[in-house]
Short mmCIF file of C-alpha atoms in Angstrom, two decimals:
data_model
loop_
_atom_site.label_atom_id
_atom_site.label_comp_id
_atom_site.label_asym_id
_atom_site.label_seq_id
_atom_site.Cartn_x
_atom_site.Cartn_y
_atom_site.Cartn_z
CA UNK A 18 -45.62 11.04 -79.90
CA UNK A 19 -48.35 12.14 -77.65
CA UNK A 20 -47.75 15.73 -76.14
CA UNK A 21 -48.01 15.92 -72.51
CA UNK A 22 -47.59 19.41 -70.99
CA UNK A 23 -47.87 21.11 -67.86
CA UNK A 24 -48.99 24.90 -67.21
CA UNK A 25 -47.82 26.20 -63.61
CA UNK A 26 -48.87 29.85 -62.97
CA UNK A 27 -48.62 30.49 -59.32
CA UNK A 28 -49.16 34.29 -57.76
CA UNK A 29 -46.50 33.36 -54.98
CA UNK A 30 -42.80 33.00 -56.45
CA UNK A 31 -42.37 31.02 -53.49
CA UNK A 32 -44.29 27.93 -54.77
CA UNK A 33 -43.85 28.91 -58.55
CA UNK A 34 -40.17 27.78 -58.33
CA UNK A 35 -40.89 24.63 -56.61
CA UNK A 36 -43.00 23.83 -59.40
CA UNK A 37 -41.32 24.33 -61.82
CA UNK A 38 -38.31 22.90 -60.30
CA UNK A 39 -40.08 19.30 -59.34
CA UNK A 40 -41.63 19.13 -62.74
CA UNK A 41 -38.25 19.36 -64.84
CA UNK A 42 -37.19 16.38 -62.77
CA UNK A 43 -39.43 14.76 -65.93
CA UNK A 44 -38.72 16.92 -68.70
CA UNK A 45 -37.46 14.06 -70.89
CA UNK A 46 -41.39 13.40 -71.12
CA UNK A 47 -43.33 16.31 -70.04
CA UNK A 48 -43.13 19.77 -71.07
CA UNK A 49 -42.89 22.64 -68.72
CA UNK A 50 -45.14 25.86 -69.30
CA UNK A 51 -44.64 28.78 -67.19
CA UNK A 52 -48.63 30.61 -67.45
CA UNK A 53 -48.95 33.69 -68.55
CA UNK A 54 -51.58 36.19 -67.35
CA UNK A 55 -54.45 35.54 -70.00
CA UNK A 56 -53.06 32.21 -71.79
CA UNK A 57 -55.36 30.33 -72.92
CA UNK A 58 -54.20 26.47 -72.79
CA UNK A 59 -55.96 23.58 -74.65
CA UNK A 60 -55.06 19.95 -74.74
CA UNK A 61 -55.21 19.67 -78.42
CA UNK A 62 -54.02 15.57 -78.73
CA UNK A 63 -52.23 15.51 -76.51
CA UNK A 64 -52.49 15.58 -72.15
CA UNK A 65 -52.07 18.80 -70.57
CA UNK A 66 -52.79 19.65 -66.65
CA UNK A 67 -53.11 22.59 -65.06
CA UNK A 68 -51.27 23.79 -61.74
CA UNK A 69 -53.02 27.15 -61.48
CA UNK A 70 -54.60 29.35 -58.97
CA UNK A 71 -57.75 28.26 -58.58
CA UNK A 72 -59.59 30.90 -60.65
CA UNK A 73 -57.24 30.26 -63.73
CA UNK A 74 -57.83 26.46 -64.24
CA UNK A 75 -60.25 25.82 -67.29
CA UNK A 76 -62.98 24.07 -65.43
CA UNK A 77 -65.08 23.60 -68.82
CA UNK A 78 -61.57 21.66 -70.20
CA UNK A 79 -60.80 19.85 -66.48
CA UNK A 80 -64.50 18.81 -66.54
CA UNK A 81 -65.55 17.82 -70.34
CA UNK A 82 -62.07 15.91 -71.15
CA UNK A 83 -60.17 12.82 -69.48
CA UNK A 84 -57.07 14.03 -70.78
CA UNK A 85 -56.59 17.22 -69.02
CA UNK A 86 -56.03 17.61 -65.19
CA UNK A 87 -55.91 20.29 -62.50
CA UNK A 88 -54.43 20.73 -59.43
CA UNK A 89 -57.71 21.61 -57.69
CA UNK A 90 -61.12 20.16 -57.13
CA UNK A 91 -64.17 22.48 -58.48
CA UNK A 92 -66.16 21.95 -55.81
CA UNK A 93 -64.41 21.30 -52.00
CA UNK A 94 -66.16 24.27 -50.11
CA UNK A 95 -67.51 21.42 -47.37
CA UNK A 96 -63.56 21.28 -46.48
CA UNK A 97 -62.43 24.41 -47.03
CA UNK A 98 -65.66 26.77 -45.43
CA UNK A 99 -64.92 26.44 -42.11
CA UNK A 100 -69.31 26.78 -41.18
CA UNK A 101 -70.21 24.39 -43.73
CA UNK A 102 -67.01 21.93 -42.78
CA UNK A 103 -68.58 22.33 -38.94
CA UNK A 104 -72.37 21.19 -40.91
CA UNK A 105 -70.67 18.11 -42.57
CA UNK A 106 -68.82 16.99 -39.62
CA UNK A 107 -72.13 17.31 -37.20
CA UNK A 108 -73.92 15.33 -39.97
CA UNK A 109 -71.32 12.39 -39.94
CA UNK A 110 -70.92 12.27 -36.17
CA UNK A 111 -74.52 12.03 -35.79
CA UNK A 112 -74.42 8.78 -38.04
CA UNK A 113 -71.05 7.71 -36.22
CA UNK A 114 -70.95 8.23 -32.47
CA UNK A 115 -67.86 6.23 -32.03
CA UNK A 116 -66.08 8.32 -34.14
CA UNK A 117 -62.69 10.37 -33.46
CA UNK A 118 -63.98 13.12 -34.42
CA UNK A 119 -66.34 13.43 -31.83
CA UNK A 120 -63.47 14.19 -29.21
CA UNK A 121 -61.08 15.21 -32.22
CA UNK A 122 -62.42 18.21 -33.25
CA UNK A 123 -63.37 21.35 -30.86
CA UNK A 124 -67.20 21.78 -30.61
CA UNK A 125 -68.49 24.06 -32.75
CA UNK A 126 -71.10 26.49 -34.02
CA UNK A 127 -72.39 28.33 -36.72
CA UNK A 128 -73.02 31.90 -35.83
CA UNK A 129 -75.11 34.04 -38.07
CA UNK A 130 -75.63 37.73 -37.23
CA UNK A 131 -76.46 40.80 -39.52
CA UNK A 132 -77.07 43.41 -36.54
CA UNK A 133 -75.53 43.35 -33.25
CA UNK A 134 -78.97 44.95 -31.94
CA UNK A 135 -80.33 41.11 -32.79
CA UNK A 136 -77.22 39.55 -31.03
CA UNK A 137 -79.41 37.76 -28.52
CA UNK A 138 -81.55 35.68 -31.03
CA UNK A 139 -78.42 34.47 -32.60
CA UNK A 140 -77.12 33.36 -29.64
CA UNK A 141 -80.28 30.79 -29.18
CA UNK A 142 -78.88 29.10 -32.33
CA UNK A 143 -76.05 28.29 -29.57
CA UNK A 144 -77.27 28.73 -26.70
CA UNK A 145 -74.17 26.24 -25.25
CA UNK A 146 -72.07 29.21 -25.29
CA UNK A 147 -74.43 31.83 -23.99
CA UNK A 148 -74.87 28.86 -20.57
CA UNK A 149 -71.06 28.78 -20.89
CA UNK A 150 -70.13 32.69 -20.61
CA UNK A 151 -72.87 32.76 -17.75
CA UNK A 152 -71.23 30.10 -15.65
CA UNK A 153 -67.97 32.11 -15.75
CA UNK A 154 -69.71 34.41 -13.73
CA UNK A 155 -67.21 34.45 -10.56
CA UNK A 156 -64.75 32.43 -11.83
CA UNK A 157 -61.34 33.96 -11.43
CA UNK A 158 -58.98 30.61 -12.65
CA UNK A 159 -58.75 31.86 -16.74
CA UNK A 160 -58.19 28.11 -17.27
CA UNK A 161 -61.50 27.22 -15.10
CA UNK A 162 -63.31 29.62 -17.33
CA UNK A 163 -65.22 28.33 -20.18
CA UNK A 164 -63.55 30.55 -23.40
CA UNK A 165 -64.69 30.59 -27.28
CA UNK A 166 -62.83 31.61 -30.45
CA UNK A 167 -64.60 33.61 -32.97
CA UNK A 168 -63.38 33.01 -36.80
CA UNK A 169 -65.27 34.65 -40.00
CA UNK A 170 -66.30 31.70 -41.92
CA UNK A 171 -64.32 32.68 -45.04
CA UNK A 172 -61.13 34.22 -44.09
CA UNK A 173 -57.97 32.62 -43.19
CA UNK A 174 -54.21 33.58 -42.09
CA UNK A 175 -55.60 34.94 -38.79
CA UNK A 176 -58.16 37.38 -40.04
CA UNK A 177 -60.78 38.65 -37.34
CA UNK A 178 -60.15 35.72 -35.14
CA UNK A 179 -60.83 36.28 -31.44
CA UNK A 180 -61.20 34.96 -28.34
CA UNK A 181 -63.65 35.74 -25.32
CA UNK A 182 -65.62 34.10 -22.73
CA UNK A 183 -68.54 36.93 -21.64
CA UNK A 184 -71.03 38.21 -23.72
CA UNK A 185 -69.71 41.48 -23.11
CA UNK A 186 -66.73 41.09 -24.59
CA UNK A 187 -68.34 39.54 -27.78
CA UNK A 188 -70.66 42.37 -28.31
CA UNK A 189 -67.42 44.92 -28.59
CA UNK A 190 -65.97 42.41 -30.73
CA UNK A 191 -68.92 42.27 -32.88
CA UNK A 192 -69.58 46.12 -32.85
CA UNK A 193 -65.87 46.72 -33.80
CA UNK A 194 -66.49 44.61 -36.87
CA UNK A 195 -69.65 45.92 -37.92
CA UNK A 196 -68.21 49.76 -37.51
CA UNK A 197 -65.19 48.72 -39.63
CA UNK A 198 -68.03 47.33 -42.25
CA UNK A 199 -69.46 50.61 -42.67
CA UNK A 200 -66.15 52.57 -43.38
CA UNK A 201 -65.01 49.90 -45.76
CA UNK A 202 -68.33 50.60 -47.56
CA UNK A 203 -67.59 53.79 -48.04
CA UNK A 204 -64.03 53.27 -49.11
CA UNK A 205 -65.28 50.47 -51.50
CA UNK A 206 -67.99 53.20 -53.78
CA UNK A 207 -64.40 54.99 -54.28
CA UNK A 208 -62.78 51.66 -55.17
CA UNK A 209 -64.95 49.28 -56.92
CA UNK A 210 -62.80 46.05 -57.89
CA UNK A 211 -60.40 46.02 -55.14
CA UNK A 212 -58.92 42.31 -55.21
CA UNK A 213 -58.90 42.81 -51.37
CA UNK A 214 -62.64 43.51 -50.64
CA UNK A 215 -63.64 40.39 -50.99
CA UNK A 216 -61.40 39.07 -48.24
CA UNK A 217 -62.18 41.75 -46.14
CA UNK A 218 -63.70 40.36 -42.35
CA UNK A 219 -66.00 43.33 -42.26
CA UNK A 220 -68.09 41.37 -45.36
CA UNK A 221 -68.45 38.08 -43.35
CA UNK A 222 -72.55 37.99 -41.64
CA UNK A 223 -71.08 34.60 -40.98
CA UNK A 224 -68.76 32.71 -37.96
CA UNK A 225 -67.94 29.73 -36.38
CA UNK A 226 -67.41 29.40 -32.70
CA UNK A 227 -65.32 27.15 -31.33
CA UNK A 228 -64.77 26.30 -27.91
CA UNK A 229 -61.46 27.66 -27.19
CA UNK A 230 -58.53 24.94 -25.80
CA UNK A 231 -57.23 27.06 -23.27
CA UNK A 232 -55.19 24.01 -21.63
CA UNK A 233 -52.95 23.75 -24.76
CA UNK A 234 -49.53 21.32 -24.71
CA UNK A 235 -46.59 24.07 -23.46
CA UNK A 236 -43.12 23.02 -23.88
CA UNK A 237 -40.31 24.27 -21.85
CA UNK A 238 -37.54 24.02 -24.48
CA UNK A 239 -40.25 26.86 -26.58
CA UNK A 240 -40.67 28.72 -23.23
CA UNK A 241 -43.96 27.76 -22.71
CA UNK A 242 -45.27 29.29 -26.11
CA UNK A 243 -48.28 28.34 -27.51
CA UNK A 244 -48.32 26.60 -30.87
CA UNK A 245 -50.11 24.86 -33.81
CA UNK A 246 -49.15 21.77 -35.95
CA UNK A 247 -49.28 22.16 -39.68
CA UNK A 248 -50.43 19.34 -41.62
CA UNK A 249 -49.76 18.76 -45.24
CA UNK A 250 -52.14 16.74 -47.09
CA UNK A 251 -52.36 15.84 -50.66
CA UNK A 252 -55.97 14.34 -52.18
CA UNK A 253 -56.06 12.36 -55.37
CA UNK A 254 -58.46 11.59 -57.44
CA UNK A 255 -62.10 10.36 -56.81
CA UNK A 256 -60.67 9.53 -53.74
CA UNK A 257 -57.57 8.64 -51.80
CA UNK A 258 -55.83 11.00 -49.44
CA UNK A 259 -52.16 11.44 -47.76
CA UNK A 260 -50.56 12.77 -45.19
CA UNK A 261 -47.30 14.45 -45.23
CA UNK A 262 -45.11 12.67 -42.47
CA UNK A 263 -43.04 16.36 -41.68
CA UNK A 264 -44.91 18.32 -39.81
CA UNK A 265 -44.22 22.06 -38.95
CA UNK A 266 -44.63 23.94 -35.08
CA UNK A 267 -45.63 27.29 -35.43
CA UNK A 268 -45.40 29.07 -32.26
CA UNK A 269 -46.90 32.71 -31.20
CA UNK A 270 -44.46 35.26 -30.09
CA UNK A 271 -45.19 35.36 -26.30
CA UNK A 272 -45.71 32.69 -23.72
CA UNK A 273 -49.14 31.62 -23.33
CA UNK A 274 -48.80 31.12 -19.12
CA UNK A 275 -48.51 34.62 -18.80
CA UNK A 276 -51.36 36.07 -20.84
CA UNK A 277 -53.90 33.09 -20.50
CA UNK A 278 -56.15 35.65 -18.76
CA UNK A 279 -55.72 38.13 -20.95
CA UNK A 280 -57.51 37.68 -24.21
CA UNK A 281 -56.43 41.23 -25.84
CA UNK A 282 -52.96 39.28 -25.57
CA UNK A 283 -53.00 38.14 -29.41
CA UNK A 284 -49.41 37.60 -29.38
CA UNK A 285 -49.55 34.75 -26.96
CA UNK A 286 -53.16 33.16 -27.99
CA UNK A 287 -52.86 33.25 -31.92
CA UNK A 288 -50.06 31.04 -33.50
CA UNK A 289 -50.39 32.05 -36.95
CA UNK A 290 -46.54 33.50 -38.32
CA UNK A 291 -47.75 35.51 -41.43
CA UNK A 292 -49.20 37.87 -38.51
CA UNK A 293 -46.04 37.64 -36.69
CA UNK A 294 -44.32 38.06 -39.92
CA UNK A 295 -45.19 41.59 -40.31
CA UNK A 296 -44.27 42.97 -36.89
CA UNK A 297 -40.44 44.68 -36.03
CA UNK A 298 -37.74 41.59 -34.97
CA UNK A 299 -39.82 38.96 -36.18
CA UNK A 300 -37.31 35.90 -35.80
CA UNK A 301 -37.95 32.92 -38.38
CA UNK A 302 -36.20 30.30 -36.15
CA UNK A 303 -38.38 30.83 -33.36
CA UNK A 304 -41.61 30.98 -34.89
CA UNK A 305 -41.37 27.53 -36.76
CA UNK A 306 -39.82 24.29 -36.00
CA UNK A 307 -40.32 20.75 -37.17
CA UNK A 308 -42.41 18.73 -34.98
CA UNK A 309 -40.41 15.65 -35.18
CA UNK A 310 -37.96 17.51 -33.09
CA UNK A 311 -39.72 19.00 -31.15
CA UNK A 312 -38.54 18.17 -26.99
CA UNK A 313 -41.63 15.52 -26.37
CA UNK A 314 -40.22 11.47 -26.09
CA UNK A 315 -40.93 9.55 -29.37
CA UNK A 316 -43.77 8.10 -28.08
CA UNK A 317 -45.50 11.21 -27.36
CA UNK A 318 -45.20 12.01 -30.82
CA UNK A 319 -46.24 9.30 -32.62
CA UNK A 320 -49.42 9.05 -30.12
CA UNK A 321 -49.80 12.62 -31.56
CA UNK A 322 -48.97 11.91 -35.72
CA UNK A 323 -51.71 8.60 -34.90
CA UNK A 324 -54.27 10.54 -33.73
CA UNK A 325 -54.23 13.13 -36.68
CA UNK A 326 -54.22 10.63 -39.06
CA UNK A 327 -57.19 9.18 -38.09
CA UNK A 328 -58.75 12.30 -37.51
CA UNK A 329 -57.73 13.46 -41.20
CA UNK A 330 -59.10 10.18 -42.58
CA UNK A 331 -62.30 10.27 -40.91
CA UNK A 332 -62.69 13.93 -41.93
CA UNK A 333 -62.57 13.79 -45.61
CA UNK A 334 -65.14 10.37 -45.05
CA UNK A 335 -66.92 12.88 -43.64
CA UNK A 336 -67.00 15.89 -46.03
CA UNK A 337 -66.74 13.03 -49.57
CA UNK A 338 -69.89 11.55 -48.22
CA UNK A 339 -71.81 15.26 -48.61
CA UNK A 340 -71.30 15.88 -52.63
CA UNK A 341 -73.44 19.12 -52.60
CA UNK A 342 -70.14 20.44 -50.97
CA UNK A 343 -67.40 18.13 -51.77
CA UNK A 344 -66.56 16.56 -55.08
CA UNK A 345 -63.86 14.28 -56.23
CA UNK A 346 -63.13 13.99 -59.92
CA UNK A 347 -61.45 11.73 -61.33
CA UNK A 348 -58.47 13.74 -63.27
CA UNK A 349 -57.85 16.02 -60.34
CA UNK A 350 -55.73 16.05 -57.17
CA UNK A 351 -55.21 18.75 -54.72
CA UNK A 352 -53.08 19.95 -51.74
CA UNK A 353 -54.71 20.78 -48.49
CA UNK A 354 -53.23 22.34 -45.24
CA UNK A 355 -54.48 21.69 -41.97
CA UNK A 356 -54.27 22.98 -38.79
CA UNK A 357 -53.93 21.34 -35.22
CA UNK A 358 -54.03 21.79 -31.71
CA UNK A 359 -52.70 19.89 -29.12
CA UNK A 360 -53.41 19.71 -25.21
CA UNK A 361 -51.62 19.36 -22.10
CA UNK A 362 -52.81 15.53 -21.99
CA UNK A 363 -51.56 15.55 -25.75
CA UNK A 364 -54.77 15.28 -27.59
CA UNK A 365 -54.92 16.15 -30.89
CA UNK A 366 -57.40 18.77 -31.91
CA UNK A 367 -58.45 19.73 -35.70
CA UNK A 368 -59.17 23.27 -35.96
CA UNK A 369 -59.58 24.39 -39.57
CA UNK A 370 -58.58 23.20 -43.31
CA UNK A 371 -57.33 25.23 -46.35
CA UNK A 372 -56.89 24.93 -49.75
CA UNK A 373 -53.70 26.51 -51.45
CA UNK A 374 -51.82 26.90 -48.09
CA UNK A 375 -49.92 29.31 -47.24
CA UNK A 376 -46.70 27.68 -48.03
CA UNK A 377 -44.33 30.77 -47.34
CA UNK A 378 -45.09 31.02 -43.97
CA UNK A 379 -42.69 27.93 -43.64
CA UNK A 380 -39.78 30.26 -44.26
CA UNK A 381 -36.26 29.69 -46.02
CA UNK A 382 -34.92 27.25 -43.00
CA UNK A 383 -37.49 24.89 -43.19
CA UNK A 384 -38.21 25.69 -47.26
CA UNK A 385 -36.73 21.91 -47.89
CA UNK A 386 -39.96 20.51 -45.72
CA UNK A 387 -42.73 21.93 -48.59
CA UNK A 388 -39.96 21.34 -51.34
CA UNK A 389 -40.45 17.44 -50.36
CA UNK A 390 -44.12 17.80 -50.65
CA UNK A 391 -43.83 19.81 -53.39
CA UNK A 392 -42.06 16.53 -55.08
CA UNK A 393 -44.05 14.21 -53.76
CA UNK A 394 -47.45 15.73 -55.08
CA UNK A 395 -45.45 16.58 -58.54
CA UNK A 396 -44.53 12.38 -58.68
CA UNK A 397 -48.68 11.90 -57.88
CA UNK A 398 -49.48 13.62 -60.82
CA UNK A 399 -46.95 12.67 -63.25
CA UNK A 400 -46.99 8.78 -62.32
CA UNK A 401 -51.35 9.33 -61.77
CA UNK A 402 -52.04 11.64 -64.77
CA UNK A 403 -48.65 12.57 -67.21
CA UNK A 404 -47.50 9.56 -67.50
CA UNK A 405 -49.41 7.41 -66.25
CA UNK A 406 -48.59 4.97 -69.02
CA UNK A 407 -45.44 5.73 -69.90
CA UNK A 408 -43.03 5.51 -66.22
CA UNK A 409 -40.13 3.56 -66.79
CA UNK A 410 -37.89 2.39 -64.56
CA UNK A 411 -35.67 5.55 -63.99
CA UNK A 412 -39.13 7.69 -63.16
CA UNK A 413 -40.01 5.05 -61.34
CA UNK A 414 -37.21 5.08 -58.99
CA UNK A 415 -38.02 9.44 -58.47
CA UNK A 416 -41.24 8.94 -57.29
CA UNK A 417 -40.61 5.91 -55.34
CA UNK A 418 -38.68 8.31 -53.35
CA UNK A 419 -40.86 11.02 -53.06
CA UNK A 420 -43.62 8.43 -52.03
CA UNK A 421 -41.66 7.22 -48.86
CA UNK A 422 -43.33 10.29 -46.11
CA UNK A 423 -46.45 9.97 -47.63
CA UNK A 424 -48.78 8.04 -45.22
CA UNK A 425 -52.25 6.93 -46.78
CA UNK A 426 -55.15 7.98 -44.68
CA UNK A 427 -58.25 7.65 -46.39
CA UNK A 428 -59.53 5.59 -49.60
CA UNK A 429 -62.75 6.28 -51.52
CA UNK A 430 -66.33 4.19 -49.93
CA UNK A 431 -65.07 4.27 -46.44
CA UNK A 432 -62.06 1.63 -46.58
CA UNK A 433 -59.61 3.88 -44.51
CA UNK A 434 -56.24 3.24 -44.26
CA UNK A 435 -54.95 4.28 -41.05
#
């Protein structure tokens, strides 16, 4: 009988147990592997995927054989990199005016610096935002102001992002980076190899800008707290994509009508909980709720869910039609997260994507909202890839019901779905 096995080796015990968890739910027919650090897997006969960190999978295996699979595309950095994302998406809106993401996605620039002394010249390469901080000259209203958020191209979970609207206040922002740079450098001759140099800010020469929504949707019942939606989405093959129906609110600490003005005020502009996560009385219940209940009519929030499924679909046309920086094979799938932003007139905004999402920051209350993704992108790959010709009835019936809050958004050559 043909072999068909499974390695999972994730670093978070979070996701690890959801794995493994999802998978046995088919253990009549597929074998469960737990990775250890240094196994080397190969498919032998039989059909054997990989659900690795990203730097584990055996690319030469994924990529030379049709019967082994990963949970990863090799090459997705036009998603995932939030400049070259920006590139792709200014590329496709140039060929498609009508497009949503032309309204759905917060202008943007690629900011290049490697001296603050030559902050000026990189500033011509957008010079919309250098006009923009000098027409806030003598504007007092913070929300009549035109305001920018800074983000290190690389980095996620919050890391170096800011937000400012003078040039002023982006040159200290700039300088405090570039000081922090040159003390890292001299911490790093004393630790070469540090797993956490590489993610340092301090080694980004390279931003985006976005202009900042500083009219974002407030709701009472949150008390008036700025927050985020977090999408799940789960890409398949060479290429169809879906959209997790249940949708998390993660809110910042503070309430954003108070400290709109101030942009020091981090714990009323950024929305990110692993930040909030490390300070005294963090509260997991406040921090992240499901949007489905979240106090807008029904209405509202469909109009909302609509809008970032179309936005999601035309974004991976988008990125899939630039395969210098996006790829899609054939025996791969891969989960995405994705982050949005919606404003008091309850447009939906699409701010960044990332690969191997945070999952934790979900929590333990709302742990049963990635657990149903976790199921649903297990059933992909076990009625897609495992056992693909072997799903009888009983499997059949599993994944039917993981299936049922995934919407499809996007399908391969342009023939979207929603």
């Amino acid at each position: 009988m043909l072999s068909r096995t499974v390695i999972i080796g994730m670093d978070e015990p979070y996701v690890q147990d959801m794995l493994r968890k999802a998978f046995e739910r088919y253990n009549c027919l597929i074998e469960v592997q737990e990775a250890n650090e240094g196994t080397i897997v190969q498919a032998n006969d039989g059909v054997l995927m990989h659900w690795r960190e990203y730097e584990s999978i055996d690319w030469d295996a994924v990529h030379r054989s049709s019967s082994v699979f990963a949970n990863a595309y090799c090459f997705r950095k036009g998603l995932i990199r939030k400049a070259q994302m920006a590139f792709n998406l200014k590329l496709y809106t140039a060929k498609h005016p009508e497009s949503i993401l032309c309204r759905g996605v917060p202008e943007t620039w690629i900011f290049e610096l490697d001296d603050v002394d030559y902050i000026d010249e990189a500033l011509m390469e957008c010079y919309e935002v250098d006009e923009g901080m000098n027409a806030n000259e003598g504007v007092t209203d913070p929300k009549q102001r035109q305001q920018f958020i800074l983000k290190p191209s690389l980095t996620g979970r919050g890391a170096g992002i800011y937000v400012f609207d003078t040039k002023e206040r982006l040159l200290e922002l700039l300088e405090r980076e570039f000081e922090s740079d040159d003390d890292e450098d001299e911490e790093d001759e004393d630790q070469v190899g540090d797993e956490h140099s590489y993610h340092a800010v301090s080694q980004i020469r390279e931003w985006v800008i976005q202009r900042y929504i500083n009219r974002p949707l407030l709701l009472e019942s949150h008390h008036n707290r700025k927050f985020h939606i977090r999408v799940y989405a789960l890409a398949v093959g060479d290429l169809k994509v879906y959209v997790y129906r249940h949708m998390l609110a993660l809110f910042a600490p503070r309430p954003y009508s108070e400290s709109a003005g101030d942009l020091d005020d981090q714990q009323a502009h950024l929305t990110n909980t692993c930040l909030q996560a490390k300070n005294a009385g963090f509260d997991e219940s406040k921090a992240v709720s499901l949007f489905w209940e979240l106090g807008l009519p029904q209405e509202k929030r469909e109009h909302i869910f609509d809008q970032i499924c179309k936005i999601l679909g035309e974004t991976f046309a988008a990125v899939s039609s630039e395969s210098t920086s996006f790829q899609t094979w054939s025996n791969c799938l891969e989960q995405f997260g994705f982050d949005f932003l919606v404003d008091e007139d309850c447009s939906a905004y699409m701010l960044e994507a990332n690969a191997y999402p945070d999952f934790k920051q979900t929590g333990s209350n709302l742990r049963f909202v990635v657990e149903g993704f976790m199921n649903a992108s297990v059933s992909m790959a076990a009625s897609k890839f495992l056992l693909a010709d072997c799903m009888n009835e009983e499997l059949q019936s599993i994944a039917t019901n993981d299936f049922k809050d995934l919407v499809e958004v996007f399908t391969h050559k342009n023939a979207r779905k929603w």
